[in-house]
């Protein structure tokens, strides 16, 4: 998948190449990140990319022209028509469903703002959609863009470690993960649940599904109240004495 990223800090995306699943996907070429720096598209002697806000107030606002030219360059370089997404706290919250949807695309353009934001006319003229990764303010959109790229990259077929864990994960869709254990058998005075040592794969599967439902109910009940429970989930909660 191809990501065109518009950012004043291209090095932040090169860093990703060095680490883990996303790094390997970049090295293997299944994820291509091409950065377009608005600084390249300035016309004044100081290569200005920002200016003071009309109406006054603190900080600076990213200029329309360099930003739109960088976005146009990204559009031209994209292998297919790409949606233009602005990472901002004003967007809808990015979810696992969005990650899956992004991973099914061939290309996407991500705009990373800096300073106090970008000229509103960029949003009106070229941005298709705003996405937020959560309700907090960062110092720029780059880390949010990397979150979107990372979440989509690990879902791409051929990404190392992909298949088995992704299938397992989508099987327990909308639920938190079940508890995991590894050696030794006793750690901190706590034993591994006996069922996991039993070798009974059906019992292990059932236990994990029960625990996923139970953990979700206990830790993030709103993830369940937002939708209808499946019969399996209702039974799991009953077994845990939670309903
Ligand atoms: C700064 C600011 C200062 C005074 C009054 C209002 C203000 N708003 C902002 C602001 O939102 N700055 C943003 C910094 C401008 C766009 C890039 N920045 C950003 C993106 N911060 N946080 C995000 C972000 C993106 C996606 N998901 C969560 C947060």
mmCIF file of C-alpha atoms and ligand atoms in Angstrom:
data_model
loop_
_atom_site.group_PDB
_atom_site.id
_atom_site.type_symbol
_atom_site.label_atom_id
_atom_site.label_comp_id
_atom_site.label_asym_id
_atom_site.label_seq_id
_atom_site.Cartn_x
_atom_site.Cartn_y
_atom_site.Cartn_z
ATOM 1 C CA UNK A 1 0.000 0.000 0.000
ATOM 2 C CA UNK A 2 1.157 3.512 -0.851
ATOM 3 C CA UNK A 3 0.964 6.382 1.658
ATOM 4 C CA UNK A 4 1.656 9.931 0.539
ATOM 5 C CA UNK A 5 2.445 11.883 3.673
ATOM 6 C CA UNK A 6 2.518 15.668 3.745
ATOM 7 C CA UNK A 7 4.824 16.711 6.578
ATOM 8 C CA UNK A 8 7.430 19.253 7.600
ATOM 9 C CA UNK A 9 9.331 16.414 9.337
ATOM 10 C CA UNK A 10 10.108 13.666 6.782
ATOM 11 C CA UNK A 11 12.697 12.068 9.102
ATOM 12 C CA UNK A 12 9.972 10.943 11.490
ATOM 13 C CA UNK A 13 8.757 8.503 8.825
ATOM 14 C CA UNK A 14 12.230 7.195 7.970
ATOM 15 C CA UNK A 15 12.628 6.192 11.632
ATOM 16 C CA UNK A 16 9.749 3.728 11.268
ATOM 17 C CA UNK A 17 11.764 1.685 8.754
ATOM 18 C CA UNK A 18 14.029 0.455 11.540
ATOM 19 C CA UNK A 19 11.466 -1.234 13.745
ATOM 20 C CA UNK A 20 9.237 -4.292 13.850
ATOM 21 C CA UNK A 21 6.394 -5.254 11.591
ATOM 22 C CA UNK A 22 5.976 -1.830 9.951
ATOM 23 C CA UNK A 23 9.727 -1.542 9.358
ATOM 24 C CA UNK A 24 9.817 -4.926 7.645
ATOM 25 C CA UNK A 25 6.750 -4.069 5.545
ATOM 26 C CA UNK A 26 8.520 -0.871 4.428
ATOM 27 C CA UNK A 27 11.742 -2.716 3.637
ATOM 28 C CA UNK A 28 9.832 -5.427 1.752
ATOM 29 C CA UNK A 29 7.959 -2.753 -0.207
ATOM 30 C CA UNK A 30 4.432 -3.796 0.808
ATOM 31 C CA UNK A 31 4.189 -0.396 2.514
ATOM 32 C CA UNK A 32 5.581 2.610 0.674
ATOM 33 C CA UNK A 33 5.701 5.950 2.485
ATOM 34 C CA UNK A 34 6.498 8.903 0.270
ATOM 35 C CA UNK A 35 6.845 12.206 2.117
ATOM 36 C CA UNK A 36 6.007 15.553 0.527
ATOM 37 C CA UNK A 37 7.446 18.496 2.449
ATOM 38 C CA UNK A 38 5.537 21.783 2.079
ATOM 39 C CA UNK A 39 8.919 23.538 2.548
ATOM 40 C CA UNK A 40 9.844 22.281 -0.947
ATOM 41 C CA UNK A 41 6.866 24.160 -2.402
ATOM 42 C CA UNK A 42 7.561 27.627 -1.005
ATOM 43 C CA UNK A 43 8.291 30.627 -3.210
ATOM 44 C CA UNK A 44 9.697 33.244 -0.825
ATOM 45 C CA UNK A 45 13.309 33.710 0.142
ATOM 46 C CA UNK A 46 12.737 32.412 3.680
ATOM 47 C CA UNK A 47 10.880 29.287 2.569
ATOM 48 C CA UNK A 48 7.992 30.194 4.879
ATOM 49 C CA UNK A 49 5.410 27.518 5.566
ATOM 50 C CA UNK A 50 3.477 29.389 8.265
ATOM 51 C CA UNK A 51 2.216 32.848 9.173
ATOM 52 C CA UNK A 52 0.323 34.633 11.949
ATOM 53 C CA UNK A 53 -3.407 33.926 12.310
ATOM 54 C CA UNK A 54 -5.879 36.510 10.978
ATOM 55 C CA UNK A 55 -7.782 37.897 13.952
ATOM 56 C CA UNK A 56 -4.740 37.608 16.159
ATOM 57 C CA UNK A 57 -3.992 35.127 18.904
ATOM 58 C CA UNK A 58 -1.081 32.907 19.824
ATOM 59 C CA UNK A 59 1.019 30.804 17.487
ATOM 60 C CA UNK A 60 1.182 30.303 13.751
ATOM 61 C CA UNK A 61 -0.968 28.731 11.022
ATOM 62 C CA UNK A 62 0.299 26.641 8.090
ATOM 63 C CA UNK A 63 0.037 28.519 4.788
ATOM 64 C CA UNK A 64 -2.483 27.428 2.145
ATOM 65 C CA UNK A 65 -0.223 27.503 -0.922
ATOM 66 C CA UNK A 66 2.790 25.308 0.064
ATOM 67 C CA UNK A 67 0.437 22.801 1.693
ATOM 68 C CA UNK A 68 -1.880 22.494 -1.306
ATOM 69 C CA UNK A 69 1.062 22.226 -3.706
ATOM 70 C CA UNK A 70 2.545 19.412 -1.590
ATOM 71 C CA UNK A 71 -0.835 17.648 -1.626
ATOM 72 C CA UNK A 72 -1.070 18.075 -5.411
ATOM 73 C CA UNK A 73 2.419 16.568 -5.789
ATOM 74 C CA UNK A 74 1.279 13.619 -3.664
ATOM 75 C CA UNK A 75 -1.841 13.177 -5.813
ATOM 76 C CA UNK A 76 0.326 13.107 -8.934
ATOM 77 C CA UNK A 77 2.711 10.537 -7.426
ATOM 78 C CA UNK A 78 -0.058 8.279 -6.092
ATOM 79 C CA UNK A 79 -0.533 4.965 -7.942
ATOM 80 C CA UNK A 80 -4.320 5.433 -7.848
ATOM 81 C CA UNK A 81 -6.876 8.046 -6.829
ATOM 82 C CA UNK A 82 -6.127 8.654 -3.165
ATOM 83 C CA UNK A 83 -8.367 9.905 -0.398
ATOM 84 C CA UNK A 84 -6.914 13.003 1.316
ATOM 85 C CA UNK A 85 -7.056 12.671 5.100
ATOM 86 C CA UNK A 86 -6.152 15.364 7.617
ATOM 87 C CA UNK A 87 -5.101 14.029 11.033
ATOM 88 C CA UNK A 88 -6.704 16.310 13.581
ATOM 89 C CA UNK A 89 -8.537 16.265 16.901
ATOM 90 C CA UNK A 90 -11.610 17.480 14.945
ATOM 91 C CA UNK A 91 -11.884 14.166 13.068
ATOM 92 C CA UNK A 92 -13.958 11.065 13.725
ATOM 93 C CA UNK A 93 -12.095 8.610 15.939
ATOM 94 C CA UNK A 94 -9.969 6.087 14.065
ATOM 95 C CA UNK A 95 -11.045 2.520 14.902
ATOM 96 C CA UNK A 96 -9.941 -1.015 14.039
ATOM 97 C CA UNK A 97 -12.715 -1.016 11.437
ATOM 98 C CA UNK A 98 -11.098 2.031 9.794
ATOM 99 C CA UNK A 99 -7.708 0.291 9.943
ATOM 100 C CA UNK A 100 -9.136 -2.650 8.016
ATOM 101 C CA UNK A 101 -10.787 -0.324 5.524
ATOM 102 C CA UNK A 102 -7.520 1.597 4.991
ATOM 103 C CA UNK A 103 -5.566 -1.644 4.522
ATOM 104 C CA UNK A 104 -7.916 -2.572 1.659
ATOM 105 C CA UNK A 105 -6.949 0.521 -0.311
ATOM 106 C CA UNK A 106 -4.143 0.947 -2.771
ATOM 107 C CA UNK A 107 -3.249 4.472 -1.683
ATOM 108 C CA UNK A 108 -4.004 7.250 0.781
ATOM 109 C CA UNK A 109 -2.695 10.769 1.429
ATOM 110 C CA UNK A 110 -2.171 11.826 5.047
ATOM 111 C CA UNK A 111 -1.725 15.497 5.952
ATOM 112 C CA UNK A 112 0.210 16.257 9.122
ATOM 113 C CA UNK A 113 -0.407 19.673 10.601
ATOM 114 C CA UNK A 114 2.010 21.578 12.829
ATOM 115 C CA UNK A 115 1.852 24.790 14.852
ATOM 116 C CA UNK A 116 -1.737 25.812 15.708
ATOM 117 C CA UNK A 117 -3.160 24.131 12.634
ATOM 118 C CA UNK A 118 -3.675 24.627 8.901
ATOM 119 C CA UNK A 119 -5.564 27.299 6.954
ATOM 120 C CA UNK A 120 -9.249 26.287 7.008
ATOM 121 C CA UNK A 121 -9.455 26.711 3.220
ATOM 122 C CA UNK A 122 -7.168 23.670 2.753
ATOM 123 C CA UNK A 123 -9.749 21.632 4.645
ATOM 124 C CA UNK A 124 -12.563 23.043 2.527
ATOM 125 C CA UNK A 125 -10.801 22.699 -0.820
ATOM 126 C CA UNK A 126 -8.794 19.456 -0.692
ATOM 127 C CA UNK A 127 -9.397 17.437 2.473
ATOM 128 C CA UNK A 128 -11.866 14.566 2.015
ATOM 129 C CA UNK A 129 -11.980 13.503 5.639
ATOM 130 C CA UNK A 130 -10.506 14.308 9.054
ATOM 131 C CA UNK A 131 -9.407 11.505 11.367
ATOM 132 C CA UNK A 132 -8.495 11.650 15.052
ATOM 133 C CA UNK A 133 -6.613 8.892 16.868
ATOM 134 C CA UNK A 134 -8.052 10.005 20.219
ATOM 135 C CA UNK A 135 -9.196 12.965 22.262
ATOM 136 C CA UNK A 136 -5.913 14.685 23.042
ATOM 137 C CA UNK A 137 -3.726 17.299 21.388
ATOM 138 C CA UNK A 138 -0.321 16.381 19.996
ATOM 139 C CA UNK A 139 2.363 18.784 18.805
ATOM 140 C CA UNK A 140 1.675 17.680 15.231
ATOM 141 C CA UNK A 141 -0.090 15.100 13.085
ATOM 142 C CA UNK A 142 2.968 12.923 12.365
ATOM 143 C CA UNK A 143 2.586 10.487 15.273
ATOM 144 C CA UNK A 144 -1.129 10.162 14.431
ATOM 145 C CA UNK A 145 -0.256 9.400 10.781
ATOM 146 C CA UNK A 146 2.208 6.740 11.940
ATOM 147 C CA UNK A 147 -0.518 5.199 14.101
ATOM 148 C CA UNK A 148 -2.849 4.946 11.083
ATOM 149 C CA UNK A 149 -0.062 3.539 8.883
ATOM 150 C CA UNK A 150 1.042 1.017 11.522
ATOM 151 C CA UNK A 151 -2.501 -0.214 12.211
ATOM 152 C CA UNK A 152 -3.152 -0.724 8.482
ATOM 153 C CA UNK A 153 0.291 -2.181 7.660
ATOM 154 C CA UNK A 154 0.011 -5.128 10.037
ATOM 155 C CA UNK A 155 -3.261 -6.137 8.356
ATOM 156 C CA UNK A 156 -1.749 -6.337 4.866
ATOM 157 C CA UNK A 157 -1.356 -9.830 3.482
ATOM 158 C CA UNK A 158 2.295 -10.869 3.387
ATOM 159 C CA UNK A 159 3.233 -8.735 6.382
ATOM 160 C CA UNK A 160 5.391 -10.913 8.607
ATOM 161 C CA UNK A 161 3.485 -12.727 11.364
ATOM 162 C CA UNK A 162 0.266 -11.675 9.663
ATOM 163 C CA UNK A 163 -2.072 -14.555 8.836
ATOM 164 C CA UNK A 164 -2.595 -16.587 12.027
ATOM 165 C CA UNK A 165 -2.783 -13.708 14.495
ATOM 166 C CA UNK A 166 -4.991 -11.578 12.245
ATOM 167 C CA UNK A 167 -7.473 -14.418 11.774
ATOM 168 C CA UNK A 168 -7.538 -15.051 15.535
ATOM 169 C CA UNK A 169 -8.004 -11.342 16.149
ATOM 170 C CA UNK A 170 -10.905 -10.909 13.717
ATOM 171 C CA UNK A 171 -12.506 -14.007 15.229
ATOM 172 C CA UNK A 172 -12.740 -12.143 18.537
ATOM 173 C CA UNK A 173 -13.733 -8.899 16.800
ATOM 174 C CA UNK A 174 -14.967 -6.106 19.035
ATOM 175 C CA UNK A 175 -13.588 -7.804 22.141
ATOM 176 C CA UNK A 176 -10.447 -7.233 24.161
ATOM 177 C CA UNK A 177 -7.673 -9.795 23.980
ATOM 178 C CA UNK A 178 -7.719 -12.816 26.309
ATOM 179 C CA UNK A 179 -4.981 -13.105 28.979
ATOM 180 C CA UNK A 180 -1.655 -14.524 27.748
ATOM 181 C CA UNK A 181 0.924 -16.600 29.625
ATOM 182 C CA UNK A 182 4.371 -17.944 28.839
ATOM 183 C CA UNK A 183 7.145 -19.694 30.773
ATOM 184 C CA UNK A 184 7.758 -20.189 33.655
ATOM 185 C CA UNK A 185 4.734 -22.065 34.998
ATOM 186 C CA UNK A 186 4.822 -20.022 38.228
ATOM 187 C CA UNK A 187 5.788 -16.331 38.204
ATOM 188 C CA UNK A 188 5.336 -13.888 41.088
ATOM 189 C CA UNK A 189 3.735 -16.740 42.975
ATOM 190 C CA UNK A 190 0.989 -17.012 40.347
ATOM 191 C CA UNK A 191 0.287 -20.165 38.319
ATOM 192 C CA UNK A 192 -0.760 -20.480 34.715
ATOM 193 C CA UNK A 193 -4.491 -21.385 34.482
ATOM 194 C CA UNK A 194 -4.682 -25.193 34.370
ATOM 195 C CA UNK A 195 -6.775 -25.306 31.192
ATOM 196 C CA UNK A 196 -3.878 -23.814 29.196
ATOM 197 C CA UNK A 197 -1.659 -26.759 30.293
ATOM 198 C CA UNK A 198 -4.342 -29.360 29.507
ATOM 199 C CA UNK A 199 -3.644 -29.767 25.807
ATOM 200 C CA UNK A 200 -7.430 -29.753 25.223
ATOM 201 C CA UNK A 201 -7.631 -27.346 22.293
ATOM 202 C CA UNK A 202 -11.419 -27.004 22.347
ATOM 203 C CA UNK A 203 -11.404 -26.254 26.079
ATOM 204 C CA UNK A 204 -8.614 -23.693 25.549
ATOM 205 C CA UNK A 205 -10.543 -22.008 22.755
ATOM 206 C CA UNK A 206 -13.706 -21.818 24.871
ATOM 207 C CA UNK A 207 -11.762 -20.485 27.879
ATOM 208 C CA UNK A 208 -10.091 -17.782 25.798
ATOM 209 C CA UNK A 209 -13.388 -16.675 24.276
ATOM 210 C CA UNK A 210 -14.984 -16.554 27.751
ATOM 211 C CA UNK A 211 -12.062 -14.526 29.111
ATOM 212 C CA UNK A 212 -12.166 -12.115 26.173
ATOM 213 C CA UNK A 213 -15.859 -11.442 26.846
ATOM 214 C CA UNK A 214 -15.312 -11.231 30.605
ATOM 215 C CA UNK A 215 -12.353 -8.829 30.319
ATOM 216 C CA UNK A 216 -14.267 -6.631 27.899
ATOM 217 C CA UNK A 217 -17.259 -6.464 30.244
ATOM 218 C CA UNK A 218 -15.104 -5.702 33.291
ATOM 219 C CA UNK A 219 -12.621 -3.245 31.730
ATOM 220 C CA UNK A 220 -14.474 -1.668 28.781
ATOM 221 C CA UNK A 221 -18.209 -2.298 29.258
ATOM 222 C CA UNK A 222 -19.087 0.420 26.708
ATOM 223 C CA UNK A 223 -17.600 -1.786 23.974
ATOM 224 C CA UNK A 224 -20.426 -4.265 24.638
ATOM 225 C CA UNK A 225 -23.307 -1.909 25.439
ATOM 226 C CA UNK A 226 -22.943 -0.260 22.045
ATOM 227 C CA UNK A 227 -24.180 -3.401 20.301
ATOM 228 C CA UNK A 228 -26.282 -6.526 20.610
ATOM 229 C CA UNK A 229 -24.587 -9.452 22.403
ATOM 230 C CA UNK A 230 -24.215 -12.696 20.517
ATOM 231 C CA UNK A 231 -25.619 -15.817 22.198
ATOM 232 C CA UNK A 232 -22.025 -16.988 22.834
ATOM 233 C CA UNK A 233 -21.175 -13.719 24.585
ATOM 234 C CA UNK A 234 -24.346 -13.794 26.705
ATOM 235 C CA UNK A 235 -23.486 -17.321 27.867
ATOM 236 C CA UNK A 236 -19.878 -16.349 28.610
ATOM 237 C CA UNK A 237 -21.076 -13.484 30.830
ATOM 238 C CA UNK A 238 -23.541 -15.797 32.584
ATOM 239 C CA UNK A 239 -20.761 -18.312 33.291
ATOM 240 C CA UNK A 240 -18.660 -15.503 34.789
ATOM 241 C CA UNK A 241 -21.658 -14.449 36.935
ATOM 242 C CA UNK A 242 -21.642 -11.037 35.264
ATOM 243 C CA UNK A 243 -25.310 -11.061 34.234
HETATM 244 C C1 LIG B 1 -3.354 24.084 19.087
HETATM 245 C C2 LIG B 1 -4.007 25.112 19.702
HETATM 246 C C3 LIG B 1 -3.548 26.189 20.436
HETATM 247 C C4 LIG B 1 -4.458 27.086 20.932
HETATM 248 C C5 LIG B 1 -5.814 26.931 20.684
HETATM 249 C C6 LIG B 1 -6.243 25.851 19.941
HETATM 250 C C7 LIG B 1 -5.333 24.963 19.466
HETATM 251 N N1 LIG B 1 -5.511 23.882 18.725
HETATM 252 C C8 LIG B 1 -4.332 23.373 18.486
HETATM 253 C C9 LIG B 1 -4.206 22.226 17.666
HETATM 254 O O1 LIG B 1 -5.160 21.503 17.494
HETATM 255 N N2 LIG B 1 -3.011 22.041 17.083
HETATM 256 C C10 LIG B 1 -2.861 20.985 16.162
HETATM 257 C C11 LIG B 1 -1.570 20.269 16.397
HETATM 258 C C12 LIG B 1 -2.933 21.462 14.772
HETATM 259 C C13 LIG B 1 -2.900 20.293 13.823
HETATM 260 C C14 LIG B 1 -1.743 19.354 14.154
HETATM 261 N N3 LIG B 1 -1.673 19.106 15.550
HETATM 262 C C15 LIG B 1 -2.283 18.027 16.096
HETATM 263 C C16 LIG B 1 -2.873 16.943 15.483
HETATM 264 N N4 LIG B 1 -2.393 17.855 17.383
HETATM 265 N N5 LIG B 1 -3.061 16.736 17.637
HETATM 266 C C17 LIG B 1 -3.353 16.138 16.501
HETATM 267 C C18 LIG B 1 -4.075 14.911 16.435
HETATM 268 C C19 LIG B 1 -4.279 14.271 15.245
HETATM 269 C C20 LIG B 1 -5.018 13.097 15.239
HETATM 270 N N6 LIG B 1 -5.507 12.578 16.370
HETATM 271 C C21 LIG B 1 -5.300 13.193 17.545
HETATM 272 C C22 LIG B 1 -4.590 14.375 17.607
#
